Structure formats: C-alpha cells, structure tokens
XYZ file of C-alpha atoms in Angstrom:
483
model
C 127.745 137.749 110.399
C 130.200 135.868 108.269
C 128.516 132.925 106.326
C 131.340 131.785 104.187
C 134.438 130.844 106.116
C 137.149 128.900 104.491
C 138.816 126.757 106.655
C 141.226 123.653 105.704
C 139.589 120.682 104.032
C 140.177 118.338 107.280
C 137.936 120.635 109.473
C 135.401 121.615 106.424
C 131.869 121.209 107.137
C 131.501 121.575 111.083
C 129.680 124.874 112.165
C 130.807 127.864 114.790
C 127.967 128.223 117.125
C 126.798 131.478 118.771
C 129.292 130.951 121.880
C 132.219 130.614 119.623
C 132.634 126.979 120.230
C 133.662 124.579 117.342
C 132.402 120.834 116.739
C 135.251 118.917 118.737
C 137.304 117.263 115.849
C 138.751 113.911 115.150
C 142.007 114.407 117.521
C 140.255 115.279 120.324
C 137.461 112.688 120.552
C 137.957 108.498 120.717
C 138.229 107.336 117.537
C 136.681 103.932 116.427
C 139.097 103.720 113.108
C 137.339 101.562 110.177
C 139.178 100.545 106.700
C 137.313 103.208 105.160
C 136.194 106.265 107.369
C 137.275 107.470 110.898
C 133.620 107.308 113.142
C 133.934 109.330 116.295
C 131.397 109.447 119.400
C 130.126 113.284 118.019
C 129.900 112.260 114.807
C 132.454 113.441 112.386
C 132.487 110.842 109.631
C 130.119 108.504 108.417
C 131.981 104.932 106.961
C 131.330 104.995 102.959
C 130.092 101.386 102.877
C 127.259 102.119 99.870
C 128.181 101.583 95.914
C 126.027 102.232 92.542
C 123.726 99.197 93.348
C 123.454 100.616 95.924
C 122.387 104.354 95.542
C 120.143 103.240 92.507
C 118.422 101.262 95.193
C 117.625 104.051 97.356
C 116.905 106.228 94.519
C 114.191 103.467 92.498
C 113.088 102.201 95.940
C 112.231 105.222 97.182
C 110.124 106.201 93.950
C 108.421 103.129 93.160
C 107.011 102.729 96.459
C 104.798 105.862 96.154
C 104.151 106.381 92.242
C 103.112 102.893 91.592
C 101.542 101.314 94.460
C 99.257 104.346 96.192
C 98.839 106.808 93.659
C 97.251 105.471 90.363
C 93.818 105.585 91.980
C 93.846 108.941 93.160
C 96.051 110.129 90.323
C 93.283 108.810 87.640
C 90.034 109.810 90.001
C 92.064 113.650 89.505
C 93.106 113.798 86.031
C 91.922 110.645 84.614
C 94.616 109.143 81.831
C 96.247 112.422 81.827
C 97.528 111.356 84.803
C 100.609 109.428 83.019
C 101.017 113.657 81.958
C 101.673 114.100 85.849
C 104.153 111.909 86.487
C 105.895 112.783 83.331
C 105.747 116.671 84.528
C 107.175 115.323 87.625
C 110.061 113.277 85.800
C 111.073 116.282 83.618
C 111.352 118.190 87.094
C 113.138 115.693 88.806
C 115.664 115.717 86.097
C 116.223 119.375 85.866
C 116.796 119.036 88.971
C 118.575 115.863 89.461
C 121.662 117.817 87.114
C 122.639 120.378 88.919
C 122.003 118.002 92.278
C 124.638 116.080 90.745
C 127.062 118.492 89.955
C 126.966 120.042 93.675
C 127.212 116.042 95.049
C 129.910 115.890 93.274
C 131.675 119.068 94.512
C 130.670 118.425 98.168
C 129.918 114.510 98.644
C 128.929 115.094 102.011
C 125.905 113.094 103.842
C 122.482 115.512 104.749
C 122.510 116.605 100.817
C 121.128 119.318 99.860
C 121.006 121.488 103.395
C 124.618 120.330 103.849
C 127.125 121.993 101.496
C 124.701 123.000 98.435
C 122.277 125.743 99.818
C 123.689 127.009 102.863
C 127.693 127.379 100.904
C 126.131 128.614 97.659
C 123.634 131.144 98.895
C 124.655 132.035 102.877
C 123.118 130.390 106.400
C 119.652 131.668 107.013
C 118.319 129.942 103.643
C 120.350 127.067 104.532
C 118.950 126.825 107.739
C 115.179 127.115 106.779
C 116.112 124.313 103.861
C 118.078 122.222 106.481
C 115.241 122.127 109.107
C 112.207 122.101 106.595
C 113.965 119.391 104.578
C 114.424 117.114 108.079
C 110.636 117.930 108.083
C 109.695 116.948 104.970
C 111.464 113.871 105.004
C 109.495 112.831 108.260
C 106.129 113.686 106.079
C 107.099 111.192 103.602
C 108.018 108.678 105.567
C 104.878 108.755 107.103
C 102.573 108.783 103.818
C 105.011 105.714 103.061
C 104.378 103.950 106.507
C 100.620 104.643 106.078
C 100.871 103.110 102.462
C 102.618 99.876 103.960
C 99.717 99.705 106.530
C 97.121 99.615 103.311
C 99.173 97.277 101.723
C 99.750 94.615 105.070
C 96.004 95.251 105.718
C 94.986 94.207 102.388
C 97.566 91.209 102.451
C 95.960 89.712 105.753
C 92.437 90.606 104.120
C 93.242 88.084 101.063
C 94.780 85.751 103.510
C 91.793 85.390 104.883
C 92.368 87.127 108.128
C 89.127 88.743 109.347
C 90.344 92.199 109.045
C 87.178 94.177 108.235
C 85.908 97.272 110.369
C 89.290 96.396 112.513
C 91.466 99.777 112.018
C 94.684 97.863 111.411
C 96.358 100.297 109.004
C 97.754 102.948 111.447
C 99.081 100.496 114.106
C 100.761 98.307 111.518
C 102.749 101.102 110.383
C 103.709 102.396 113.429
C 104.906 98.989 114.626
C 106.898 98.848 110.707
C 108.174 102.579 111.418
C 109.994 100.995 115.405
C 111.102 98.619 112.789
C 113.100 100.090 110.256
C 114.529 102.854 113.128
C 116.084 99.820 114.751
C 117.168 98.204 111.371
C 119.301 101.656 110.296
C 120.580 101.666 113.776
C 122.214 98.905 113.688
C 124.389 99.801 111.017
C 124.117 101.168 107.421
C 124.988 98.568 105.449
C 122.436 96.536 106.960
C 119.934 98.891 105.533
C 121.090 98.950 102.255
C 121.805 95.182 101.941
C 118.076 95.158 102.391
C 117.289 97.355 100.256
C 119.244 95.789 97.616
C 117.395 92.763 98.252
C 113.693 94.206 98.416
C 114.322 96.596 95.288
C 115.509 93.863 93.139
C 112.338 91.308 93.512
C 110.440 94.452 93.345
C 111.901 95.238 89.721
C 111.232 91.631 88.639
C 107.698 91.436 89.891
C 107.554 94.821 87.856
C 108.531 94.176 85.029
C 106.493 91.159 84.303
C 103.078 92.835 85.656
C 103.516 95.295 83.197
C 104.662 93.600 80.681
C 101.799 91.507 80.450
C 99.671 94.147 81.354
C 101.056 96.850 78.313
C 100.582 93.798 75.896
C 96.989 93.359 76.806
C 96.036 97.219 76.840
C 97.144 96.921 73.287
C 94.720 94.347 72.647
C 97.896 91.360 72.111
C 95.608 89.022 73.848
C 92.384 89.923 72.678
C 90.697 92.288 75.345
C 89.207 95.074 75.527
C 90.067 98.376 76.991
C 87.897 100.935 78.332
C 87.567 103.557 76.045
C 88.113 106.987 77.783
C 88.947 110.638 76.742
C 92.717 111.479 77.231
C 91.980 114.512 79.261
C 88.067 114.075 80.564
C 88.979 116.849 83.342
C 90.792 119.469 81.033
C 94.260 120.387 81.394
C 94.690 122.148 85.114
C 94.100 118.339 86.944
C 97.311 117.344 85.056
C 99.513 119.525 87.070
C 97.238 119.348 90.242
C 97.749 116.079 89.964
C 101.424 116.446 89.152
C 101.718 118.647 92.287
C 100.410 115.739 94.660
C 102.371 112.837 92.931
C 105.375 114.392 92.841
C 106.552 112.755 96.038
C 106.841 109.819 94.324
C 110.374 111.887 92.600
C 111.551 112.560 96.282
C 114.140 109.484 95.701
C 117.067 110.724 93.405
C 117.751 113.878 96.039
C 117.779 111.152 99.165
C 120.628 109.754 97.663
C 122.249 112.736 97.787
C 121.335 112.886 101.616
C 123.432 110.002 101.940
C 126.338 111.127 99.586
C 128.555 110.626 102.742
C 128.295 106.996 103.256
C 128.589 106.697 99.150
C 131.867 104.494 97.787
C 133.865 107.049 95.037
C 131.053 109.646 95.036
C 132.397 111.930 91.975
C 131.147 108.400 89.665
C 128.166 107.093 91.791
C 126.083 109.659 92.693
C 125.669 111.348 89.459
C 124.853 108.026 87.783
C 122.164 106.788 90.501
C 120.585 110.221 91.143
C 120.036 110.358 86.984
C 119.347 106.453 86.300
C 116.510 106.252 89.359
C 114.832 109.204 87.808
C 115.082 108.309 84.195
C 113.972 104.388 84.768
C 111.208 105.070 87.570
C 109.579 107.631 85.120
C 109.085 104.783 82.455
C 107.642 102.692 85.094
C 105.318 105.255 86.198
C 103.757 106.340 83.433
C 103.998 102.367 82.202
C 101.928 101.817 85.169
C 98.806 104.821 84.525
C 98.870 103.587 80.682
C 98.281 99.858 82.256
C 95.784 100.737 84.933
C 93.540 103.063 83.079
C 93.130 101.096 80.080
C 92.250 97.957 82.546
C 89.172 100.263 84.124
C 88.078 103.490 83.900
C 89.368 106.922 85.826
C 86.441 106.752 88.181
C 86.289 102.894 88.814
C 90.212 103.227 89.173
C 89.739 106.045 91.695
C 86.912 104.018 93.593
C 89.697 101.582 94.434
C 91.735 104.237 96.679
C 95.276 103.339 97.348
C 95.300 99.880 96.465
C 93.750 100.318 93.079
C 97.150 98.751 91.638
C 96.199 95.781 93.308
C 92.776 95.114 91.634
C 94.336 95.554 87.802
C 96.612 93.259 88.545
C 93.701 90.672 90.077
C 91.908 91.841 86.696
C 95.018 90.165 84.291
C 95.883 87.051 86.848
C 92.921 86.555 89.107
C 94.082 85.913 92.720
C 97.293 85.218 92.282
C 98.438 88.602 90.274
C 96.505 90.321 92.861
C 98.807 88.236 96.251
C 101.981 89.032 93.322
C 101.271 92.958 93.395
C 100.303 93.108 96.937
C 103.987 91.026 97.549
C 105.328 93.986 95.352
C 103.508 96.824 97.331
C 104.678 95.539 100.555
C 107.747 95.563 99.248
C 107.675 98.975 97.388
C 106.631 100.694 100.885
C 108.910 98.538 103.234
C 111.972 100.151 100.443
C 110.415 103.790 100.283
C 110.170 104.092 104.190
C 113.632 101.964 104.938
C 115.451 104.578 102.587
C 113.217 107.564 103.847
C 114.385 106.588 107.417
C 117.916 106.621 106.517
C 117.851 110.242 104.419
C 115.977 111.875 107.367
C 119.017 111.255 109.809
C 121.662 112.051 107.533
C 119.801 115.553 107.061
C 119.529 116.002 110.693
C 123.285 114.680 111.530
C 123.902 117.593 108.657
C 122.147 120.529 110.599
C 123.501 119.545 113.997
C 126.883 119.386 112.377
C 126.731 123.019 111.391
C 125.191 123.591 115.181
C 121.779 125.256 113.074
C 120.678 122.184 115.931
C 122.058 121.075 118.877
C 125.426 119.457 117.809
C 124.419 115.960 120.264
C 122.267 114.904 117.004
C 125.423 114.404 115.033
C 126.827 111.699 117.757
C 127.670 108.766 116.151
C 127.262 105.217 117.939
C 130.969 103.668 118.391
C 129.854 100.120 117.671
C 127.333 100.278 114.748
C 128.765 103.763 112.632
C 125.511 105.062 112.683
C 124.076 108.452 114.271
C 121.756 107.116 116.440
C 120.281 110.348 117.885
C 119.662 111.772 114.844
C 117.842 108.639 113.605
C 115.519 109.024 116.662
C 114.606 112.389 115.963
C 113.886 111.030 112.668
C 111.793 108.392 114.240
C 109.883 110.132 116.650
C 107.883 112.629 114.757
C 107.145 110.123 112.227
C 105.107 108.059 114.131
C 103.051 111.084 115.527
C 102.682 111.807 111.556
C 101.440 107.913 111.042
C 98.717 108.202 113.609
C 96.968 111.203 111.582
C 96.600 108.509 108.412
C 96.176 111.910 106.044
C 97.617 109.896 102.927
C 97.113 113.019 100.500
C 98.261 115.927 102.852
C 101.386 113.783 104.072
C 101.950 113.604 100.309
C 101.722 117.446 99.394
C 103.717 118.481 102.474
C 106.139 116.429 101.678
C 106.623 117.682 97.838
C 105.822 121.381 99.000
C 108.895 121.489 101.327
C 111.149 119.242 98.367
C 110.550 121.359 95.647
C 111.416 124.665 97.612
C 115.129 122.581 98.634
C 114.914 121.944 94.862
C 114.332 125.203 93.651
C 117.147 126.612 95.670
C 119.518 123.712 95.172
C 119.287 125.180 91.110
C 119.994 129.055 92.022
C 122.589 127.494 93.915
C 124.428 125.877 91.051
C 124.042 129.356 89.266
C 125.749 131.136 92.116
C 128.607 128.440 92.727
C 129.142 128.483 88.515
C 129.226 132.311 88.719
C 131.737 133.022 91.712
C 133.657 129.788 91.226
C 135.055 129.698 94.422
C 138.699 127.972 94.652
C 137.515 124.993 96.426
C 134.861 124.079 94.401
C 136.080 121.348 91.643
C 132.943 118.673 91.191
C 133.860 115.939 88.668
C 130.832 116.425 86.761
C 129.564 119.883 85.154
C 126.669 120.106 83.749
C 125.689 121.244 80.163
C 124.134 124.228 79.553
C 123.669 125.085 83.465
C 122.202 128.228 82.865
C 119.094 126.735 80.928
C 118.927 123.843 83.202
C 119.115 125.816 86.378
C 117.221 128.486 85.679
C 114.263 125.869 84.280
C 114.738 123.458 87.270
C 114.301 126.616 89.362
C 111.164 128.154 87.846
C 109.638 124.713 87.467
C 110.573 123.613 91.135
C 108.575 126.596 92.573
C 105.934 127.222 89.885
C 104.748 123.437 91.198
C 103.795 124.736 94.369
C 101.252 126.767 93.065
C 99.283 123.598 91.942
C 98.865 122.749 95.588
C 95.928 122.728 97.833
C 95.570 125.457 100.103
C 95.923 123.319 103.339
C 99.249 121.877 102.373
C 100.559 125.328 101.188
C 99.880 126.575 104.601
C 101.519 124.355 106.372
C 104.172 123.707 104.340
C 104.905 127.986 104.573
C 104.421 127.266 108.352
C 106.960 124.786 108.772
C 109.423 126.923 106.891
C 108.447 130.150 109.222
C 109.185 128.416 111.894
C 112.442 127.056 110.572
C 113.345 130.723 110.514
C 112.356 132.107 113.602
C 114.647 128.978 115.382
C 117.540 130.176 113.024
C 116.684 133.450 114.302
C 116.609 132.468 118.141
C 119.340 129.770 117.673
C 122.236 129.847 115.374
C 121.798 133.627 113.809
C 125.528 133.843 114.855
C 126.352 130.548 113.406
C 129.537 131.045 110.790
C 129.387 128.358 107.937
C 133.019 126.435 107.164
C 133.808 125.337 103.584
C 136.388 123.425 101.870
C-alpha cells in the first residue's frame, strides 16, 4: 500500500478509499462561493473567518477552563503546593510540543490538526489513522469533563442564588442541556462561535487578573494576613507528576487551535503565535492560581472543597461577592473550554472522513452556515453519553492519555519531515534546535503516560486498539495525498 502520494496542491488532502474512489472535488459538486473560501455540500473547504484574537481565544479558553476552575482542589489534595510543580511540568510539555506543532501548522494549515497532514504525511496511514480516530475520541472526553465542570459551576451558581438545589442531582442534566447548546451554536456558523468566545475569554481574563492579583498580594502578607504554613512537597516528589499526568488536560488548548488551522486568517503568522502565547500566558495563570489557593487554606482543606475549591478562596478574600465573581468566571471558563472543545472535535472528524479513514458523509459541509454539520454531530453525540457518567477525573486522564500519544508522534513527525524534506514541505516557521526539542517533546509526551492510573491507561490503550482494528477493516487500502 502506497501512503505517500503526491498529487497537485488543488486536490491535496482528500483520501483514495479501498474501492478506488476519490473525494468528489470542487468542479464537480455545487459550490456556495464566499470572499474567502469555496464551501461545497461534501465538504472541501472550510471559510478562514478566525484571526490571532481569535486563535489565542481558543487556545487560553480552552486552558483556563480546566486548570483554574476544577483542578486546584484535587491538584493540592494529590500533591499539595507542589502542585503549581504539575502544571509547570505540564507547561514545559506543552511547549515542547507546541514548537514543532507550529512548524507542521505552518507547513500544512489544514483544519483536523494534528491527524490531518502532520502524523499520517510524516510517518504513513495506519499511525495516522489510530491518531485521527483516538484524537476525535479524546476530544469528546474532554469536552465532557468540561460539560461536567460547567454543571458544578451552574449548580453552585443557583445554590448561592438561593435556589434550593441540595440533594437535587442537577449537575449532569445541566450539562447535557449546555452540551445541545453549544452543538447548535457551532452549527450555525463558525464565526458565531468564535465571536463568543472572544467575548467570554476576554471578561474571563479581567475577572482573572484582578482575583489574583489581590489574591498574590495577600499570600505575601501586603495586607496583613496570614497564610497557612505548609511543606512544599508534604507527599514527596512522585504526586508532582501524578498530579501533572491528570492536570495536563488543562494544556489540551494550544493543539485545538491547530485543529482549526483551516478556518485560521494568514495561518503561516497566526497559528504559531496563538499556539505559543496560550501556552506561555495560561501557565503563569496556573501556577498563579495553586500559589494563591494553597496559601489561602491548606492542601487537605483545599482538596475537601472538590471542584469548586477556586470558588471558596475567592469567598475567603471578598466574602460573597468574590465568591458570585469567580463562580461568573467559572461559568465562563467552562462555557469557553467546551464551546472551543466542540468546535476542535468536528474539525478532527471532517479531517478523517476527508482522507475516507471514516465514511467521507462526515466531511459534508452545510451550504448555508459553512459549517460541517455531520461531523459536529458525531462530535455531539458521544459527548453527552460521556456527560451522563459524571467521572470528572477519568474523563480528565483519558483525555490527556490519548493527547499526549498525538503529541508524542506529532514530535517524531517533525524529525522525519526535517530529515526527508520532502519538496512540498516549506512551513514559514522552523524551529530552533528541532532535534533537542523534538526528541524532548517526544520522550516527555509519552514518559507522562506512565504517571497515569491504571484505569485510564486501559482504556485509553483500548480506544487506540480499536482505532486500529477499524483502520484494519476499513481504510487499510486507503492511499494518503499530499501537497
């Protein structure tokens, strides 16, 4: 079987499926013609209607929604102040990562990321096709540890509002109803999405930035209080990268906006600069936000709190009203990580029905809104089956466990595209020393698995197995097309 084809730029991208057919092209198809992008009924081009703000938004949306506002309680109750260690293990990963990401967006701007040009050109169509499928996957876990965070978040809201909420289980239905939500919202056209977006990640940043402002000035005693005094590593040193292991979803941002890359305005500038900014400013905030909340309380009082711990340091500096400020910001955190999770899950599936590794009807594109609306209901679907289970920590893990393999491979792949050089490939930014930064994104991408627990390990190997055995029963004769 052939897995690197070159064909002419026009037709690059669309996948040869095992009866010899190719994805019907622009000429033969009606054509709904835009200023930017031509959008055709099976999906050929998605309309680049997304700029820096943008991206960043997806990227620091994304992030923050996870890392800030459900994880500091079960990060400390793991690894107690250490755990501003994990999440800056799990910056210093993203960012070895985020590099070569960039260079490879840059080379092959196409939407579905990673799966779509990176893996499967670089290193051949069976590990593309076990990325493309377990990366669709993942997405749909993290959307659904998001969705389950927004359901905390709008059940604690109503419970300060004084809506009798108690013994009511109001947290799975009110994400499900959120998850109909957003579907709809990306359906109806992209830029809808990321206007709000925009919108949400920019009051997020403000309310941000003041909580812990205030909050860093009293933890060093500006205003007088105390802080509890507690050992920097009270668990010894193996919790820090358990605990970077599980919180590592909260990095799953920078590489959605590569998922995306073909709906990005002048690509070879914006996605190197919003893959590398989200990472670089989200990891200050992150470990900003564990410095904060464990000097406010303890590991183990933090930990008591669960997922809304964030919300009970902040009622500790400003009484009520911090606490309705930072439950305003962790609605609005999980309404940004879900609305941009939603998005990056279709454009991965549109990418592996484009290369037929699934049925090529999931790469249709809706005439009137621009948008692949079958893809973003496969996206949908399995999400909410994910939100019933409420598993916050296992979503999590599953998530990062299928991520960091994509990761992993996305570095080898720079290696192999840097060492054969292929005519074609010309990205508009190289990065430095790409052997050391490959070769460390790759052994750090995979040694994080090892940190996992058992049950996510298992099923994040199962997910991939099966990934295989479809490639195996469904698009083994598939031929991969590159420009």
């Amino acid at each position: 079987m052939s897995h690197m084809a070159t064909v002419d730029d026009e037709d690059a991208g669309e996948g040869t499926n095992r009866d010899g057919e190719t994805p019907t092209t622009v000429a033969d198809q009606t054509a709904a013609v835009t200023e930017e992008t031509t959008v055709t009924e099976e999906g050929s081009e998605l309309e680049r209607s997304i700029g820096l703000v943008g991206g960043l938004s997806i990227g620091v949306g994304t992030m923050i929604g996870a890392g800030i506002f459900v994880f500091p309680g079960l990060a400390a109750g793991r690894a107690g102040p250490a755990a501003a260690g994990s999440f800056a293990i799990g910056a210093v990963i993203a960012l070895l990562v985020a590099l070569p990401a960039s260079e490879l967006a840059t080379a092959m701007p196409k939407s579905g990321g990673g799966y779509y040009y990176y893996v499967s050109r670089a290193l051949g169509t069976l590990p593309g096709a076990v990325v493309g499928i377990s990366i669709w996957l993942g997405l749909v876990f993290a959307t659904a540890f998001y969705l389950v965070g927004f359901g905390n978040y709008a059940a604690a809201v109503l419970a300060e509002a004084g809506v009798p909420v108690g013994g009511v289980p109001v947290v799975v239905p009110l994400g499900l109803v959120f998850g109909v939500a957003l579907t709809a919202l990306n359906l109806f056209g992209t830029e809808n999405a990321a206007k709000l977006q925009n919108y949400v990640v920019g009051l997020l940043l403000t309310i941000l930035v003041v909580f812990l402002g205030y909050g860093g000035l009293d933890a060093v005693g500006v205003f007088g209080r105390s802080t509890t005094p507690e050992s920097f590593l009270p668990f010894g040193p193996v919790p820090v990268f358990t605990t970077a292991a599980l919180v590592f979803t909260s990095y799953l941002g920078f590489a959605q906006v590569a998922t995306v890359a073909g709906d990005i305005k002048r690509p070879g500038r914006n996605l190197p600069l919003a893959m590398v900014g989200s990472v670089l400013l989200v990891g200050v905030l992150y470990v900003a936000t564990i410095f904060v909340a464990t000097s406010a309380f303890g590991s183990a009082r933090l930990a008591g709190f669960g997922e809304t711990a964030i919300v009970e340091v902040a009622r500790n500096f400003g009484g009520r009203f911090g606490a309705i400020a930072i439950l305003l910001a962790g609605l609005l955190a999980t309404v940004s990580s879900a609305n941009a999770s939603v998005l990056s899950t279709s454009r991965a599936i549109f990418a592996v029905s484009k290369d037929a590794i699934v049925p090529r009807g999931a790469s249709r594109v809706n005439l009137r809104y621009g948008t692949p609306h079958v893809a973003l209901a496969m996206a949908g679907g399995p999400v909410l089956v994910l939100v019933a289970t409420g598993e916050v920590a296992v979503l999590a893990e599953v998530a990062s466990f299928l991520h960091l393999v994509m990761y992993g491979l996305i570095c080898v792949a720079l290696l192999a595209m840097r060492r054969d050089e292929p005519s074609w490939y010309d990205p508009d930014f190289r990065v430095p020393a790409h052997r050391l930064v490959g070769g460390a994104g790759a052994v750090a991408s995979f040694g994080l698995i090892l940190f996992m627990q058992p049950l996510s390990q298992i099923v994040g190997l199962a997910i991939m197995v099966v990934s295989a055995v479809w490639y195996a029963y469904y698009a083994a004769d598939v031929t991969l097309e590159v420009a």
